Coordinates of C-alpha atoms and ligand atoms in Angstrom, one line a residue:
M1 CA -94.5 -40.5 -84.5
I2 CA -91.6 -40.3 -87.0
T3 CA -91.6 -37.2 -89.1
S4 CA -89.2 -35.3 -91.3
R5 CA -90.4 -31.9 -90.4
R6 CA -88.6 -30.3 -87.5
V7 CA -91.2 -30.4 -84.8
Y8 CA -89.2 -31.6 -81.8
P9 CA -89.9 -29.1 -79.0
L10 CA -87.3 -30.7 -76.8
E11 CA -84.6 -29.8 -79.2
P12 CA -84.6 -26.0 -79.5
D13 CA -82.6 -24.4 -82.3
G14 CA -79.9 -21.8 -81.7
H15 CA -82.3 -18.9 -81.8
E16 CA -84.6 -20.5 -79.3
M17 CA -81.8 -21.5 -76.9
R18 CA -80.6 -17.9 -76.8
R19 CA -84.1 -16.6 -76.2
L20 CA -84.6 -19.0 -73.3
V21 CA -81.3 -18.0 -71.7
D22 CA -81.7 -14.3 -72.4
E23 CA -85.2 -14.0 -71.0
A24 CA -84.1 -15.9 -67.8
M25 CA -81.0 -13.9 -67.6
R26 CA -82.8 -10.6 -67.6
R27 CA -84.8 -11.6 -64.6
I28 CA -81.8 -13.2 -62.8
V29 CA -79.8 -10.0 -63.1
D30 CA -82.6 -7.9 -61.7
H31 CA -83.1 -10.4 -58.9
I32 CA -79.4 -10.6 -57.9
E33 CA -78.9 -6.8 -58.2
S34 CA -81.8 -6.2 -55.9
L35 CA -80.8 -8.7 -53.2
P36 CA -79.6 -6.1 -50.7
S37 CA -82.9 -4.2 -50.8
Q38 CA -85.1 -7.3 -50.7
P39 CA -86.5 -8.3 -47.3
A40 CA -84.3 -10.8 -45.3
Q41 CA -87.3 -13.1 -45.2
N42 CA -90.8 -12.9 -46.6
V43 CA -92.7 -16.0 -45.6
E44 CA -95.9 -14.7 -44.0
G45 CA -98.7 -16.7 -45.7
A46 CA -96.2 -18.6 -47.8
T47 CA -97.4 -22.0 -46.8
E48 CA -101.0 -21.2 -47.5
F49 CA -99.9 -19.8 -50.9
A50 CA -97.9 -23.0 -51.5
R51 CA -101.0 -25.1 -51.1
T52 CA -102.7 -23.2 -53.9
L53 CA -100.0 -24.4 -56.3
I54 CA -100.9 -28.1 -56.1
E55 CA -102.0 -29.1 -59.6
P56 CA -102.3 -32.2 -61.8
L57 CA -99.8 -33.2 -64.5
P58 CA -99.9 -30.5 -67.2
Q59 CA -101.2 -31.8 -70.4
Q60 CA -100.5 -28.6 -72.3
G61 CA -97.6 -26.1 -72.3
S62 CA -97.6 -22.6 -71.0
A63 CA -95.9 -19.4 -72.2
Y64 CA -92.3 -19.2 -71.1
G65 CA -92.5 -15.5 -70.1
Q66 CA -95.5 -16.2 -67.9
L67 CA -93.7 -19.1 -66.1
L68 CA -90.7 -16.9 -65.5
D69 CA -92.9 -14.1 -64.2
Q70 CA -94.6 -16.5 -61.8
L71 CA -91.2 -17.8 -60.6
F72 CA -89.6 -14.4 -60.1
D73 CA -92.6 -12.4 -59.0
E74 CA -94.5 -14.8 -56.9
L75 CA -92.6 -17.9 -55.9
I76 CA -89.0 -16.9 -55.4
P77 CA -89.8 -13.8 -53.2
R78 CA -91.9 -15.9 -50.7
S79 CA -88.8 -17.3 -49.0
F80 CA -86.0 -16.7 -46.6
N81 CA -83.7 -14.6 -48.6
A82 CA -80.9 -17.1 -48.1
A83 CA -78.7 -15.6 -50.8
G84 CA -79.0 -12.0 -49.5
P85 CA -76.6 -10.1 -47.3
G86 CA -79.0 -10.0 -44.3
Y87 CA -79.3 -13.7 -43.9
L88 CA -77.4 -14.3 -40.7
A89 CA -79.5 -17.3 -39.9
Y90 CA -78.7 -21.1 -39.8
I91 CA -75.7 -21.4 -42.0
P92 CA -76.0 -19.1 -45.1
G93 CA -75.1 -20.2 -48.6
G94 CA -74.6 -17.2 -50.7
G95 CA -74.3 -18.9 -54.1
I96 CA -71.7 -17.2 -56.3
F97 CA -73.0 -16.5 -59.7
H98 CA -70.0 -18.0 -61.5
S99 CA -71.0 -21.4 -60.2
A100 CA -74.5 -20.9 -61.7
V101 CA -72.9 -20.3 -65.1
A102 CA -70.8 -23.5 -64.5
D103 CA -74.0 -25.4 -63.8
L104 CA -75.6 -24.2 -67.0
I105 CA -72.6 -25.4 -68.9
A106 CA -72.4 -28.7 -67.1
D107 CA -76.1 -29.4 -67.6
A108 CA -76.1 -28.2 -71.2
V109 CA -73.2 -30.4 -72.3
N110 CA -74.5 -33.2 -69.9
R111 CA -71.4 -35.3 -70.0
Y112 CA -71.4 -38.5 -67.9
I113 CA -68.8 -38.3 -65.1
G114 CA -69.9 -41.3 -62.9
V115 CA -67.3 -43.5 -64.5
C116 CA -63.8 -42.3 -65.6
A117 CA -64.0 -43.9 -69.0
A118 CA -66.9 -41.8 -70.1
A119 CA -65.1 -38.4 -69.8
P120 CA -61.6 -38.9 -68.3
A121 CA -60.6 -35.2 -68.6
L122 CA -63.7 -33.9 -66.9
V123 CA -63.5 -36.5 -64.2
Q124 CA -59.9 -35.4 -63.6
L125 CA -61.0 -31.8 -63.4
E126 CA -63.4 -32.7 -60.6
A127 CA -60.7 -34.9 -58.9
N128 CA -58.5 -31.8 -58.9
V129 CA -61.1 -30.0 -56.9
V130 CA -61.1 -32.7 -54.3
R131 CA -57.3 -32.6 -54.2
W132 CA -57.3 -28.8 -53.7
F133 CA -59.7 -29.3 -50.7
A134 CA -57.3 -31.9 -49.2
E135 CA -54.5 -29.4 -49.7
I136 CA -56.4 -26.7 -47.9
I137 CA -56.9 -29.0 -44.9
G138 CA -53.4 -30.4 -45.0
L139 CA -54.1 -34.1 -45.6
P140 CA -51.3 -36.2 -47.0
R141 CA -51.1 -35.6 -50.7
T142 CA -50.2 -39.1 -51.8
T143 CA -52.8 -41.2 -49.8
S144 CA -55.8 -38.9 -49.4
G145 CA -58.8 -38.6 -51.6
G146 CA -62.5 -38.0 -51.5
V147 CA -65.6 -37.2 -53.4
L148 CA -68.0 -34.3 -53.9
T149 CA -71.5 -34.9 -52.4
S150 CA -74.8 -33.1 -52.4
G151 CA -74.0 -31.7 -49.0
G152 CA -72.6 -32.4 -45.5
S153 CA -75.3 -34.9 -44.6
L154 CA -74.5 -37.3 -47.4
A155 CA -70.8 -36.8 -46.8
N156 CA -71.3 -37.8 -43.1
F157 CA -73.1 -40.9 -44.2
T158 CA -70.4 -41.9 -46.7
A159 CA -67.7 -41.3 -44.0
I160 CA -69.4 -43.4 -41.4
V161 CA -70.0 -46.3 -43.9
T162 CA -66.3 -46.0 -44.8
A163 CA -65.2 -46.2 -41.2
R164 CA -67.6 -49.0 -40.5
R165 CA -66.1 -51.1 -43.3
A166 CA -62.5 -50.2 -42.2
K167 CA -62.9 -50.9 -38.5
L168 CA -65.8 -53.3 -37.9
P169 CA -66.8 -56.8 -38.9
E170 CA -69.8 -57.4 -41.2
D171 CA -71.8 -57.9 -38.1
F172 CA -71.2 -54.5 -36.7
L173 CA -74.0 -53.8 -34.3
R174 CA -71.7 -53.7 -31.2
G175 CA -69.8 -50.8 -32.8
T176 CA -70.2 -47.5 -31.0
L177 CA -69.6 -43.9 -32.2
Y178 CA -68.7 -40.8 -30.1
C179 CA -69.6 -37.2 -30.6
S180 CA -70.4 -34.2 -28.4
D181 CA -73.9 -33.3 -27.4
Q182 CA -73.5 -30.3 -29.7
I183 CA -72.8 -32.1 -32.9
H184 CA -75.0 -31.5 -36.0
H185 CA -77.9 -33.9 -36.0
S186 CA -76.9 -35.1 -39.5
F187 CA -74.2 -37.1 -37.7
Q188 CA -76.7 -39.2 -35.7
K189 CA -78.9 -39.5 -38.7
A190 CA -76.0 -40.7 -40.9
A191 CA -75.1 -43.3 -38.2
S192 CA -78.6 -44.5 -38.2
L193 CA -78.7 -44.7 -42.0
A194 CA -75.4 -46.6 -41.9
G195 CA -77.2 -49.3 -39.8
F196 CA -76.4 -48.4 -36.2
P197 CA -79.1 -48.1 -33.6
Y198 CA -79.4 -44.6 -32.3
A199 CA -78.4 -45.8 -28.9
N200 CA -74.9 -46.7 -30.3
V201 CA -74.2 -43.0 -30.8
R202 CA -72.8 -41.7 -27.5
E203 CA -73.4 -38.0 -27.1
I204 CA -70.6 -36.8 -24.8
A205 CA -71.2 -33.8 -22.5
S206 CA -69.7 -30.5 -23.6
D207 CA -67.9 -28.0 -21.4
A208 CA -68.7 -24.3 -20.7
K209 CA -67.5 -23.4 -24.2
F210 CA -69.6 -26.1 -25.8
R211 CA -66.6 -28.3 -26.6
M212 CA -66.6 -32.1 -26.2
R213 CA -65.3 -32.9 -22.7
L214 CA -62.2 -35.0 -23.2
D215 CA -62.4 -36.8 -19.8
A216 CA -66.0 -37.8 -20.5
L217 CA -65.0 -39.1 -23.9
E218 CA -62.2 -41.3 -22.5
E219 CA -64.5 -42.6 -19.7
A220 CA -67.3 -43.4 -22.2
I221 CA -64.9 -45.3 -24.5
E222 CA -63.5 -47.3 -21.5
R223 CA -67.0 -48.0 -20.1
D224 CA -68.1 -49.3 -23.5
R225 CA -65.1 -51.5 -24.0
T226 CA -65.6 -53.1 -20.6
A227 CA -69.3 -53.6 -21.4
G228 CA -68.4 -55.6 -24.6
F229 CA -69.0 -52.8 -27.2
T230 CA -66.5 -52.0 -30.0
P231 CA -65.8 -48.3 -30.0
F232 CA -64.7 -47.4 -33.5
L233 CA -65.3 -43.8 -34.4
V234 CA -64.9 -40.4 -32.6
A235 CA -66.3 -37.3 -34.3
G236 CA -65.1 -33.8 -33.5
S237 CA -66.8 -30.6 -34.6
A238 CA -64.9 -28.0 -36.4
G239 CA -67.5 -25.4 -35.7
T240 CA -70.9 -26.4 -34.3
T241 CA -74.1 -25.1 -35.8
S242 CA -75.6 -23.7 -32.6
T243 CA -72.7 -21.8 -31.2
G244 CA -69.8 -22.2 -33.6
A245 CA -67.8 -24.1 -30.9
V246 CA -64.7 -25.9 -32.2
D247 CA -63.7 -29.0 -30.3
D248 CA -60.1 -29.6 -29.3
L249 CA -59.4 -31.5 -32.4
A250 CA -55.8 -32.2 -31.7
A251 CA -56.6 -33.7 -28.3
I252 CA -59.5 -35.8 -29.8
A253 CA -57.3 -37.0 -32.6
K254 CA -54.8 -38.3 -30.0
I255 CA -57.5 -40.0 -27.9
A256 CA -58.9 -41.7 -31.0
H257 CA -55.6 -42.7 -32.6
D258 CA -54.1 -44.0 -29.3
R259 CA -57.1 -46.4 -29.2
E260 CA -57.0 -47.1 -33.0
L261 CA -60.4 -45.5 -33.5
W262 CA -61.4 -43.6 -36.6
F263 CA -61.2 -39.8 -36.2
H264 CA -63.9 -38.0 -38.1
V265 CA -64.4 -34.3 -38.3
D266 CA -67.5 -32.3 -39.1
G267 CA -66.1 -29.3 -40.9
A268 CA -69.3 -28.6 -42.9
Y269 CA -69.4 -25.1 -41.5
G270 CA -65.8 -24.5 -40.3
A271 CA -63.3 -26.4 -42.3
F272 CA -62.7 -23.8 -45.0
F273 CA -61.5 -21.4 -42.4
M274 CA -58.3 -23.3 -42.8
L275 CA -57.7 -20.8 -45.6
T276 CA -57.1 -18.2 -42.9
E277 CA -54.4 -17.9 -40.3
R278 CA -56.9 -17.3 -37.5
G279 CA -58.8 -20.4 -38.7
R280 CA -55.7 -22.6 -38.8
A281 CA -54.9 -21.7 -35.2
T282 CA -58.5 -22.4 -34.1
L283 CA -58.8 -25.7 -36.0
R284 CA -55.4 -27.2 -35.1
G285 CA -55.6 -30.9 -35.3
I286 CA -58.1 -31.1 -38.1
E287 CA -55.3 -32.4 -40.4
E288 CA -55.1 -35.5 -38.2
A289 CA -58.6 -36.6 -39.3
D290 CA -59.3 -39.9 -41.0
S291 CA -62.3 -38.3 -42.6
I292 CA -63.6 -34.7 -42.9
I293 CA -66.8 -33.3 -44.3
L294 CA -66.8 -29.9 -45.8
D295 CA -69.6 -27.8 -47.3
P296 CA -68.5 -25.6 -50.2
H297 CA -72.1 -24.5 -50.3
K298 CA -71.6 -22.8 -46.9
T299 CA -68.1 -21.4 -46.4
L300 CA -67.0 -21.4 -50.0
F301 CA -70.2 -19.5 -50.9
L302 CA -71.3 -22.0 -53.6
P303 CA -74.9 -22.8 -54.5
F304 CA -76.6 -25.4 -52.4
G305 CA -76.0 -29.0 -53.4
T306 CA -72.2 -28.8 -53.1
G307 CA -70.7 -30.8 -50.2
A308 CA -67.5 -32.8 -49.9
L309 CA -65.9 -35.7 -48.1
L310 CA -62.2 -36.1 -47.7
V311 CA -60.6 -39.3 -46.5
R312 CA -57.1 -39.7 -45.3
D313 CA -56.6 -43.1 -47.0
A314 CA -58.6 -43.0 -50.2
R315 CA -58.3 -46.8 -50.6
L316 CA -60.7 -47.2 -47.6
L317 CA -63.3 -45.0 -49.2
R318 CA -63.1 -47.1 -52.3
A319 CA -63.1 -50.4 -50.5
A320 CA -66.4 -49.4 -48.9
H321 CA -68.1 -48.3 -52.1
T322 CA -66.8 -50.4 -54.9
S323 CA -69.1 -52.8 -56.7
H324 CA -69.3 -54.5 -60.1
A325 CA -71.6 -54.9 -63.0
D326 CA -70.9 -56.4 -66.3
Y327 CA -72.6 -53.6 -68.2
L328 CA -70.3 -50.9 -66.8
P329 CA -66.9 -50.0 -68.4
E330 CA -63.7 -51.2 -66.8
M331 CA -62.9 -49.3 -63.6
Q332 CA -59.6 -47.6 -63.2
E333 CA -56.9 -49.5 -61.4
A334 CA -54.2 -46.8 -61.5
D335 CA -54.2 -44.6 -58.3
E336 CA -54.2 -41.3 -60.2
L337 CA -57.5 -41.8 -62.0
V338 CA -60.7 -42.3 -60.2
D339 CA -64.2 -43.6 -60.9
F340 CA -66.5 -41.5 -58.7
C341 CA -69.1 -44.3 -58.6
E342 CA -66.5 -46.3 -56.7
L343 CA -66.2 -43.6 -54.0
S344 CA -69.8 -42.9 -53.2
P345 CA -73.3 -44.3 -53.1
E346 CA -74.1 -42.5 -56.4
L347 CA -73.7 -43.7 -59.9
S348 CA -75.3 -41.2 -62.3
R349 CA -75.1 -37.7 -61.0
D350 CA -74.6 -34.0 -61.9
F351 CA -71.1 -32.8 -62.9
R352 CA -70.8 -30.8 -59.6
G353 CA -67.1 -30.4 -59.8
L354 CA -67.4 -27.7 -62.5
R355 CA -69.3 -25.4 -60.2
V356 CA -66.3 -25.4 -57.9
W357 CA -63.6 -25.6 -60.6
L358 CA -64.7 -22.6 -62.7
P359 CA -64.6 -20.0 -59.9
L360 CA -61.5 -21.3 -58.4
K361 CA -59.7 -21.3 -61.7
L362 CA -61.1 -17.9 -62.7
F363 CA -60.1 -16.1 -59.5
G364 CA -57.6 -18.4 -57.7
I365 CA -58.2 -18.9 -54.0
E366 CA -57.3 -15.4 -52.8
P367 CA -60.8 -13.8 -53.0
F368 CA -62.2 -16.7 -51.1
R369 CA -59.6 -16.3 -48.4
Q370 CA -60.4 -12.6 -48.2
Q371 CA -64.1 -13.2 -47.9
L372 CA -63.5 -15.5 -44.9
E373 CA -61.1 -13.0 -43.3
E374 CA -63.7 -10.3 -43.7
K375 CA -66.3 -12.5 -42.0
L376 CA -63.9 -13.1 -39.1
D377 CA -63.5 -9.3 -38.8
L378 CA -67.3 -8.7 -39.0
I379 CA -68.2 -11.1 -36.2
K380 CA -65.9 -9.1 -33.9
V381 CA -67.7 -5.9 -34.8
A382 CA -71.0 -7.7 -34.2
R383 CA -69.8 -9.1 -30.9
D384 CA -68.5 -5.8 -29.5
G385 CA -71.5 -3.9 -30.8
L386 CA -73.9 -6.4 -29.2
A387 CA -72.0 -6.5 -25.9
A388 CA -72.2 -2.7 -25.7
I389 CA -76.1 -2.8 -25.8
D390 CA -77.6 -2.5 -22.3
G391 CA -78.9 -5.9 -21.1
I392 CA -77.2 -8.0 -23.7
E393 CA -75.0 -10.9 -22.7
I394 CA -72.8 -12.9 -25.1
V395 CA -73.6 -16.5 -24.4
A396 CA -71.2 -18.0 -26.9
E397 CA -68.1 -16.0 -27.9
P398 CA -67.3 -16.3 -31.6
E399 CA -64.5 -18.8 -32.4
L400 CA -65.1 -18.5 -36.1
T401 CA -68.1 -16.5 -37.3
I402 CA -71.0 -17.6 -35.2
L403 CA -71.9 -16.1 -31.8
A404 CA -74.9 -16.5 -29.5
F405 CA -76.4 -13.8 -27.3
R406 CA -79.3 -13.2 -25.0
H407 CA -81.0 -10.3 -23.2
T408 CA -80.9 -10.7 -19.5
R409 CA -84.2 -9.1 -18.8
L410 CA -86.4 -9.3 -21.9
D411 CA -88.2 -12.4 -23.3
N412 CA -85.7 -13.5 -26.0
R413 CA -88.3 -15.1 -28.2
E414 CA -90.1 -11.8 -28.4
L415 CA -86.8 -9.9 -28.9
L416 CA -85.9 -12.2 -31.8
A417 CA -89.3 -11.7 -33.4
R418 CA -88.9 -7.9 -33.1
I419 CA -85.4 -8.0 -34.7
N420 CA -86.6 -10.1 -37.6
A421 CA -89.7 -8.0 -38.1
R422 CA -87.5 -5.2 -39.4
K423 CA -86.5 -7.6 -42.2
R424 CA -83.1 -6.2 -42.7
V425 CA -81.5 -9.2 -41.1
M426 CA -82.7 -12.6 -40.3
L427 CA -81.5 -14.4 -37.2
T428 CA -82.4 -17.8 -35.8
P429 CA -82.4 -19.1 -32.3
A430 CA -80.5 -21.9 -30.6
I431 CA -81.2 -23.7 -27.3
V432 CA -78.1 -23.5 -25.2
N433 CA -78.1 -25.2 -21.8
G434 CA -81.8 -25.4 -22.0
E435 CA -82.1 -21.7 -22.7
F436 CA -83.4 -19.9 -25.7
V437 CA -80.7 -17.7 -27.2
I438 CA -80.3 -15.7 -30.4
R439 CA -77.6 -16.6 -32.9
V440 CA -75.6 -14.6 -35.5
C441 CA -73.9 -16.5 -38.3
I442 CA -71.9 -14.5 -40.8
V443 CA -70.9 -16.5 -43.8
S444 CA -72.4 -15.0 -46.9
H445 CA -70.1 -13.4 -49.5
R446 CA -72.7 -10.6 -49.8
T447 CA -72.6 -9.7 -46.1
H448 CA -70.4 -6.6 -45.4
L449 CA -70.0 -4.0 -42.7
D450 CA -73.0 -2.0 -43.6
R451 CA -75.2 -5.0 -42.9
I452 CA -73.6 -5.6 -39.5
E453 CA -74.4 -2.0 -38.7
M454 CA -78.0 -2.7 -39.5
L455 CA -77.9 -5.7 -37.3
L456 CA -76.7 -3.7 -34.4
E457 CA -79.2 -0.9 -35.0
D458 CA -82.0 -3.4 -35.2
V459 CA -81.1 -5.2 -32.1
R460 CA -80.6 -2.0 -30.2
G461 CA -84.0 -0.8 -31.5
A462 CA -85.7 -4.0 -30.6
T463 CA -84.4 -3.9 -27.0
G464 CA -85.7 -0.4 -26.7
A465 CA -82.1 1.0 -26.2
P466 CA -81.5 4.4 -27.7
P467 CA -79.6 4.4 -31.0
A468 CA -75.8 4.6 -30.6
G469 CA -74.6 8.2 -30.5
G470 CA -71.2 9.6 -31.5
H471 CA -69.4 6.5 -30.4
G472 CA -70.1 2.8 -30.7
P473 CA -69.9 0.7 -33.8
Q474 CA -71.7 3.2 -36.0
R475 CA -68.7 5.3 -36.4
L476 CA -67.0 2.3 -38.2
L477 CA -68.9 3.2 -41.3
A478 CA -67.3 6.6 -41.5
Ligands
PLP501 C1 -75.0 -27.8 -42.5 C2 -74.2 -28.7 -41.6 C3 -74.2 -30.1 -41.7 C4 -75.1 -30.8 -42.7 O1 -74.8 -30.4 -44.0 P1 -75.8 -30.3 -45.2 O2 -75.0 -29.8 -46.3 O3 -76.9 -29.4 -44.8 O4 -76.4 -31.7 -45.5 C5 -73.5 -30.8 -40.9 N1 -72.7 -30.3 -40.0 C6 -72.6 -28.9 -39.8 C7 -71.8 -28.4 -38.7 C8 -73.4 -28.1 -40.6 O5 -73.4 -26.8 -40.4

């Protein structure tokens, strides 16, 4: 219906736009300010509740305030509190608020950044972010490039497709990939999505510190060559999810490059520790990678949906993803300007660069570095405090900010349930050498020493050990 009266609800006026944001903002601020006192997880009965929400396509509107109330009072609380300080589970993603503001701006102006011609300055701004990441890792400035993805999984996929195109013929099914048996499962999944049978991914045994065994890697490559396969990619882990183990990246780089194989690094959790001196020592060799995945939504504290792929030779990334259509504008030929659609499976997408660019420009990199330094300090406090509890054994020493422990006498499943029942921290398990162990992962920008004290108190309490007296980690708070 065409009408001259202003009755387009999808085009709010200035007053209405302000009301929408202000009402949401009031609830957002309450929510974020109360994160430390919210339970670390609150999911009892949440799946049953979720089923009650199934409903048909709404034919009529609802009141905005009621929808916000429902969201903030009923839906958001029934979750793992993944943004809160007690979330020491999986890999936390704190979600800095400045990025949320950037997302509001990006979505509201809704510029198109899939092709350079549509918004060259904004595309360049996102390209700068990629360049900064390459600088953090130490990739060569002139040849490297990359793209922001929705996360590490898609970055893994894009990396494997790039390596496949660079190293293998069109008929690539004899190609084999190598990783440790500790690698994140998104690697095998990405290989499968890239067209390889699962059997072509060789999971190499790891050593006592959960690092890929180099002798076993070399043997597997030789065995496959002899058997007529075409080894083409070796993946190292810059921090595994289960135990935080860091492979000997320098040694793996040498093994791969001596045999002209592609060296890929999974840095989804660990790569940003390159911002710290301790991290640089641990991750030595990462700069030799042909491709690296990073997750700003983990160790740069950004909201979920922010991953990155870096490639040593950006031309190879482009060669694997370029395609043409006569309805698209001319793509850039100059090396300085990029069309993101030529570097990834995506064409239209969100302007995710702004959510990285805004906080980095606003603060510079220093507060991010300090956060990671603090996390490296905190895991030491956690490690020493746990090791001092009677019966607890550290199964995986922290290399970055993940450790794993077990109780030598108690049932560790029950112990984990008892720790989590206090809801001040949330921990998750890992299976290590076939054994159930408990993991601590400290990554959130909201996690500080007071929360690690709570962790130690709660573990101590759950084991039945008496609270720490005049000594032990508690005095650290004084
Ligand atoms: C989280 C993670 C991934 C997968 O990344 P997503 O962003 O969850 O897709 C891959 N590798 C490691 C080591 C991870 O921690």
